[in-house]
Coordinates of C-alpha atoms and ligand atoms in Angstrom, one line a residue:
M1 CA 34.8 207.2 64.5
N2 CA 34.2 208.2 68.1
R3 CA 32.7 205.9 70.7
R4 CA 29.3 207.7 70.7
K5 CA 29.0 207.5 66.9
F6 CA 30.0 203.9 66.9
L7 CA 27.3 203.1 69.5
Q8 CA 24.7 205.0 67.5
L9 CA 25.6 203.1 64.3
G10 CA 25.5 199.9 66.3
A11 CA 21.9 200.7 67.5
L12 CA 20.8 201.4 63.9
T13 CA 22.4 198.3 62.3
A14 CA 21.5 195.8 65.0
P15 CA 17.9 195.2 63.8
L16 CA 19.2 194.9 60.2
L17 CA 21.8 192.3 61.3
T18 CA 19.1 190.4 63.2
T19 CA 16.9 190.4 60.1
T20 CA 19.7 189.3 57.9
K21 CA 20.6 186.6 60.3
S22 CA 17.1 185.3 60.6
F23 CA 16.7 185.5 56.8
A24 CA 19.9 183.5 56.3
K25 CA 18.6 181.0 58.9
K26 CA 15.3 180.7 57.1
L27 CA 17.1 180.0 53.8
D28 CA 19.2 177.4 55.6
Q29 CA 16.2 175.7 57.2
T30 CA 15.3 172.2 56.0
T31 CA 11.6 171.6 55.4
K32 CA 10.8 168.2 56.9
P33 CA 8.9 166.1 56.9
I34 CA 7.6 166.6 53.4
V35 CA 6.0 164.5 50.6
I36 CA 5.6 165.4 47.0
S37 CA 3.8 163.4 44.3
T38 CA 2.9 163.5 40.6
W39 CA -0.4 165.0 39.5
D40 CA -3.3 166.4 41.4
S41 CA -4.3 162.8 42.3
G42 CA -1.3 163.1 44.6
M43 CA -3.3 165.1 47.1
P44 CA -5.0 162.1 48.7
V45 CA -1.8 160.1 48.3
N46 CA 0.1 162.7 50.2
A47 CA -2.5 162.8 52.9
E48 CA -2.0 159.1 53.4
A49 CA 1.8 159.4 53.5
W50 CA 1.4 162.4 55.8
K51 CA -0.3 160.2 58.5
I52 CA 3.0 158.4 58.8
L53 CA 5.4 161.3 58.3
S54 CA 3.6 163.5 60.9
A55 CA 3.8 160.7 63.5
S56 CA 7.6 160.6 62.9
G57 CA 7.4 157.4 60.8
S58 CA 9.8 156.6 58.1
A59 CA 9.8 158.0 54.6
L60 CA 9.8 154.4 53.3
D61 CA 6.6 153.5 55.1
A62 CA 5.1 156.8 54.0
V63 CA 5.7 156.3 50.3
E64 CA 4.4 152.8 50.4
A65 CA 1.3 153.8 52.2
G66 CA 0.7 156.6 49.6
A67 CA 1.1 154.2 46.7
I68 CA -1.2 151.6 48.3
H69 CA -3.8 154.3 48.7
I70 CA -4.0 155.0 45.0
E71 CA -3.7 151.3 44.1
N72 CA -6.9 150.8 46.1
E73 CA -8.9 153.2 43.8
I74 CA -11.1 151.0 41.7
N75 CA -11.6 153.4 38.8
C76 CA -8.0 154.5 38.7
C77 CA -5.4 154.3 35.9
V78 CA -2.8 153.2 38.4
G79 CA -3.8 149.8 39.9
L80 CA -5.9 146.9 38.8
G81 CA -8.7 149.3 37.8
G82 CA -6.3 150.8 35.1
Y83 CA -6.5 150.4 31.4
P84 CA -5.3 147.1 29.9
D85 CA -2.7 146.4 27.3
R86 CA -3.7 145.7 23.7
D87 CA -4.6 142.1 24.6
G88 CA -7.0 143.3 27.3
I89 CA -4.8 142.4 30.2
V90 CA -3.9 144.8 33.0
T91 CA -0.2 144.6 33.8
L92 CA 1.3 146.7 36.6
D93 CA 4.7 148.2 37.2
S94 CA 6.0 149.5 40.5
C95 CA 9.2 150.2 42.4
I96 CA 10.4 151.5 45.8
M97 CA 13.8 152.9 47.0
D98 CA 15.0 153.9 50.4
H99 CA 17.8 156.1 51.9
H100 CA 20.3 153.2 51.8
A101 CA 19.9 152.7 48.0
N102 CA 18.0 149.5 48.8
C103 CA 15.5 149.1 46.0
G104 CA 12.9 146.6 44.7
A105 CA 10.6 146.5 41.7
V106 CA 8.0 144.4 39.8
A107 CA 7.2 144.8 36.2
G108 CA 4.3 143.4 34.1
I109 CA 2.7 141.8 37.2
E110 CA -0.9 140.6 36.8
R111 CA -3.8 140.2 39.2
I112 CA -2.0 141.6 42.3
K113 CA -3.6 144.6 44.0
H114 CA -0.5 146.1 45.6
P115 CA 2.5 145.9 43.3
V116 CA 4.3 148.5 45.5
S117 CA 4.2 146.1 48.5
V118 CA 5.5 143.3 46.3
A119 CA 8.3 145.6 45.2
R120 CA 9.1 146.3 48.8
K121 CA 9.2 142.5 49.5
V122 CA 11.6 142.0 46.6
M123 CA 13.8 144.7 48.1
E124 CA 13.7 143.3 51.7
K125 CA 13.5 139.5 51.1
T126 CA 15.5 138.8 48.0
P127 CA 19.0 139.5 46.7
H128 CA 17.4 140.9 43.5
V129 CA 16.0 144.2 42.4
I130 CA 13.4 143.5 39.7
L131 CA 11.0 140.5 39.2
V132 CA 8.8 140.4 36.1
G133 CA 5.6 138.8 34.8
A134 CA 4.8 135.3 36.0
G135 CA 7.8 135.2 38.3
A136 CA 6.7 138.4 40.1
Q137 CA 3.2 137.0 40.5
Q138 CA 4.5 133.7 41.8
F139 CA 6.7 135.5 44.3
A140 CA 3.8 137.7 45.4
I141 CA 1.5 134.6 46.0
E142 CA 4.3 132.9 47.9
N143 CA 4.5 136.0 50.1
G144 CA 0.8 136.0 50.9
F145 CA -0.6 138.3 48.3
I146 CA -4.0 137.3 46.9
L147 CA -4.6 136.5 43.2
E148 CA -7.4 138.9 42.3
S149 CA -9.9 138.5 39.5
N150 CA -8.8 139.6 36.0
T151 CA -12.1 141.4 35.2
L152 CA -11.6 144.9 33.9
S153 CA -13.1 147.8 35.7
N154 CA -16.2 149.3 34.0
D155 CA -14.2 152.4 32.8
A156 CA -11.3 150.3 31.5
Q157 CA -13.7 147.9 29.7
N158 CA -15.5 150.8 28.0
A159 CA -12.2 152.4 27.0
Y160 CA -10.8 149.1 25.7
T161 CA -14.0 148.3 23.7
E162 CA -13.8 151.8 22.1
W163 CA -10.0 151.5 21.5
L164 CA -10.5 148.1 19.7
K165 CA -12.5 149.8 17.0
K166 CA -9.2 151.3 15.6
S167 CA -6.6 149.4 17.7
E168 CA -4.2 152.2 17.2
Y169 CA -1.4 152.7 19.8
K170 CA -0.7 156.3 20.2
P171 CA 0.4 158.1 23.4
V172 CA -1.8 161.1 23.9
I173 CA -0.3 164.3 25.2
N174 CA -1.8 165.4 28.5
I175 CA -4.3 162.6 28.7
E176 CA -4.5 164.3 32.1
N177 CA -6.0 167.5 30.4
Q178 CA -5.4 169.9 33.2
P179 CA -7.8 172.6 32.0
A180 CA -10.6 170.1 32.3
V181 CA -9.4 169.1 35.7
Q182 CA -9.4 172.7 36.9
A183 CA -12.9 173.1 35.5
G184 CA -13.9 169.8 37.2
K185 CA -15.4 168.5 33.9
K186 CA -15.8 164.9 33.1
Q187 CA -14.1 163.9 29.9
N188 CA -15.4 161.3 27.4
G189 CA -13.5 159.0 25.2
P190 CA -11.0 156.1 25.5
F191 CA -8.2 158.3 26.8
A192 CA -10.2 160.4 29.2
P193 CA -8.9 160.4 32.7
N194 CA -11.2 159.2 35.5
F195 CA -12.2 161.7 38.1
F196 CA -12.5 161.4 41.9
E197 CA -15.5 162.9 43.6
D198 CA -13.5 165.9 44.7
G199 CA -12.9 166.8 41.0
T200 CA -9.2 165.7 40.9
A201 CA -8.3 163.4 38.2
N202 CA -6.2 160.2 38.2
H203 CA -3.5 159.4 35.8
D204 CA -1.4 156.6 34.5
T205 CA 1.5 157.0 36.9
M206 CA 1.8 157.9 40.6
G207 CA 5.3 158.8 41.6
L208 CA 6.1 160.1 45.1
V209 CA 9.1 161.1 47.1
A210 CA 9.2 161.8 50.8
M211 CA 11.6 163.1 53.5
D212 CA 10.9 162.1 57.1
V213 CA 11.7 163.9 60.3
K214 CA 15.2 162.3 60.4
G215 CA 15.9 163.8 57.0
N216 CA 15.9 160.4 55.2
L217 CA 14.5 160.2 51.7
S218 CA 12.5 157.4 50.0
G219 CA 10.4 157.1 46.9
A220 CA 7.9 154.9 45.2
V221 CA 6.2 154.6 41.8
T222 CA 3.1 152.6 40.8
T223 CA 1.4 152.4 37.4
S224 CA -0.6 150.3 35.0
G225 CA 1.6 151.8 32.3
M226 CA 0.6 153.2 29.0
A227 CA -2.9 152.2 28.0
F228 CA -3.1 149.6 25.2
K229 CA 0.6 149.0 25.1
L230 CA 2.1 145.8 23.6
H231 CA 1.8 142.9 26.1
G232 CA 5.1 142.7 27.9
R233 CA 6.0 146.4 27.4
V234 CA 7.7 147.8 30.5
G235 CA 7.9 151.6 31.0
D236 CA 10.1 153.8 33.1
S237 CA 8.2 153.4 36.3
P238 CA 9.7 150.2 37.7
I239 CA 13.2 151.0 36.4
I240 CA 15.5 152.4 39.1
G241 CA 17.2 155.5 37.7
A242 CA 14.4 156.0 35.1
G243 CA 11.1 156.3 37.0
L244 CA 12.6 156.8 40.4
F245 CA 16.0 157.5 42.0
V246 CA 16.9 158.3 45.5
D247 CA 20.4 159.4 46.8
N248 CA 20.2 160.2 50.4
E249 CA 23.1 162.6 50.2
I250 CA 21.6 164.7 47.4
G251 CA 17.9 164.2 46.8
A252 CA 15.4 162.2 44.9
A253 CA 13.3 162.3 41.7
T254 CA 10.4 160.7 40.0
S255 CA 8.8 161.0 36.6
S256 CA 5.5 160.6 34.7
G257 CA 4.7 160.5 31.0
T258 CA 6.0 158.5 28.1
G259 CA 8.3 156.0 29.8
E260 CA 10.4 155.2 26.8
E261 CA 11.8 158.7 26.6
V262 CA 12.6 158.7 30.3
I263 CA 14.4 155.3 30.1
R264 CA 16.5 156.6 27.1
I265 CA 18.1 159.3 29.3
C266 CA 18.1 157.5 32.7
G267 CA 15.9 160.4 33.6
T268 CA 15.6 160.5 37.4
H269 CA 19.2 159.5 37.9
L270 CA 20.1 162.4 35.6
V271 CA 18.0 164.8 37.6
V272 CA 19.7 163.7 40.9
E273 CA 23.1 164.1 39.2
F274 CA 22.2 167.6 38.2
M275 CA 21.2 168.4 41.8
R276 CA 24.6 167.0 42.8
Q277 CA 26.2 169.6 40.5
G278 CA 24.4 172.2 42.5
Y279 CA 21.2 172.8 40.4
S280 CA 18.0 173.4 42.2
P281 CA 15.4 170.7 41.9
E282 CA 13.4 172.7 39.3
M283 CA 16.6 173.5 37.2
A284 CA 17.7 169.8 37.5
C285 CA 14.3 168.7 36.1
K286 CA 14.5 171.3 33.4
K287 CA 17.9 170.1 32.2
A288 CA 16.7 166.5 32.1
V289 CA 13.6 167.6 30.0
E290 CA 15.9 169.5 27.7
R291 CA 17.9 166.4 27.1
I292 CA 14.8 164.6 25.8
V293 CA 13.7 167.6 23.7
K294 CA 17.2 168.0 22.2
R295 CA 17.4 164.4 21.0
D296 CA 14.3 164.7 18.9
K297 CA 12.3 167.9 19.1
A298 CA 9.7 166.9 16.5
K299 CA 9.0 163.7 18.5
A300 CA 9.0 165.6 21.8
K301 CA 6.2 167.8 20.5
T302 CA 4.0 164.7 20.3
L303 CA 4.5 163.5 23.9
Q304 CA 4.6 164.5 27.5
V305 CA 7.3 163.8 30.2
G306 CA 7.3 165.5 33.6
F307 CA 10.1 165.2 36.3
L308 CA 9.5 166.0 39.9
A309 CA 12.4 166.3 42.4
M310 CA 13.3 167.2 46.0
N311 CA 16.7 167.9 47.5
K312 CA 18.0 167.3 51.1
K313 CA 16.7 170.7 52.3
G314 CA 13.1 169.7 51.3
Q315 CA 13.2 172.1 48.4
Y316 CA 11.3 170.8 45.4
G317 CA 10.6 171.5 41.8
A318 CA 9.3 170.1 38.5
Y319 CA 9.6 170.6 34.8
A320 CA 7.8 169.1 31.8
I321 CA 7.9 169.0 28.1
Q322 CA 4.4 170.3 27.6
K323 CA 2.0 172.4 29.6
G324 CA -0.3 170.5 31.9
F325 CA 2.0 168.6 34.3
V326 CA 1.0 169.3 37.9
F327 CA 2.2 168.0 41.3
S328 CA 1.1 167.9 44.9
V329 CA 3.0 168.9 48.0
K330 CA 2.3 168.3 51.7
S331 CA 4.5 169.6 54.5
N332 CA 3.9 171.6 57.7
N333 CA 3.9 174.7 55.6
E334 CA 1.6 173.7 52.7
N335 CA -0.9 171.3 51.2
Q336 CA -1.4 172.2 47.6
I337 CA -1.2 171.5 43.9
H338 CA 1.5 173.3 41.8
S339 CA 1.7 173.6 38.1
S340 CA 5.0 172.7 36.6
K341 CA 6.9 174.9 34.2
Y342 CA 7.4 173.5 30.7
I343 CA 9.6 173.8 27.6
L344 CA 7.5 173.6 24.5
Ligands
LIG401 N1 5.4 156.6 32.8 C1 4.6 155.4 32.7 C2 4.9 154.5 31.6 O1 5.5 155.0 30.6 O2 4.6 153.4 31.7

């Protein structure tokens, strides 16, 4: 090739190379800060977390603030306004985990408004990971938390009164009922979700994962657990590796749905391990859901589990057993609700 031709070719390919380079750079870019959370009720939760993330605060503070926000909702299935167990008692589960694999949790705690903050105190002030029941409540009170009234919220009382007519424990698929959420319709009945004024619904579990400007990951989960459960039942939400797992080298994951199925497969730990093997967050969640379905397909058809994950690049994804699992994302690029893919 003579010099003239070479220069001509160079002039033609230069823009192409620049485009390829900038495309590669874009692919390589990390989205941070970013917060993702389960369900459409994650939108206000993300907004709260974002106040901290956007001011260069830590992912740990952000996820706690997000969880506190939804625990404050009086007619919500997550905090003290949630549905009680079969004995009419609201018991709350929560956990939190940071980028050093520090973690804390409370399970079956009663009459404490912010279990996520008690979980953080367990993480920061004790050599333990999980406190349960009366011991968790005692620890909370010793650390300045107020013992709240044990009166059920109006919605919870109505649902419980209705449930007592049959007293039948049965997890309901998509209690969240996404089509109704989209239509902004109010549902009736004991398993109907509550609705915020903006038309979004609230659900039995709030799990969120955030990455801060430094690239550190943290996560938190808070829930009143399955409505009308046996007194003393603990779901996946406060179990590290089931309802939440964070590995700052790889990524983080959280879950929502029937906790027993998530515990059986150490669900979020499994999702993170799949990401370690190189799977995208969405594929990692899919493979964990497949594990549940493979074990007992007939049973899986009767229940819902959704996983939500983020990797160190701020890429995220979700997968569920059934249609209807949605999640919320907030970053500098977006602020929206996504529908998860599903298997059955
Ligand atoms: N995923 C919430 C629970 O099973 O309690």
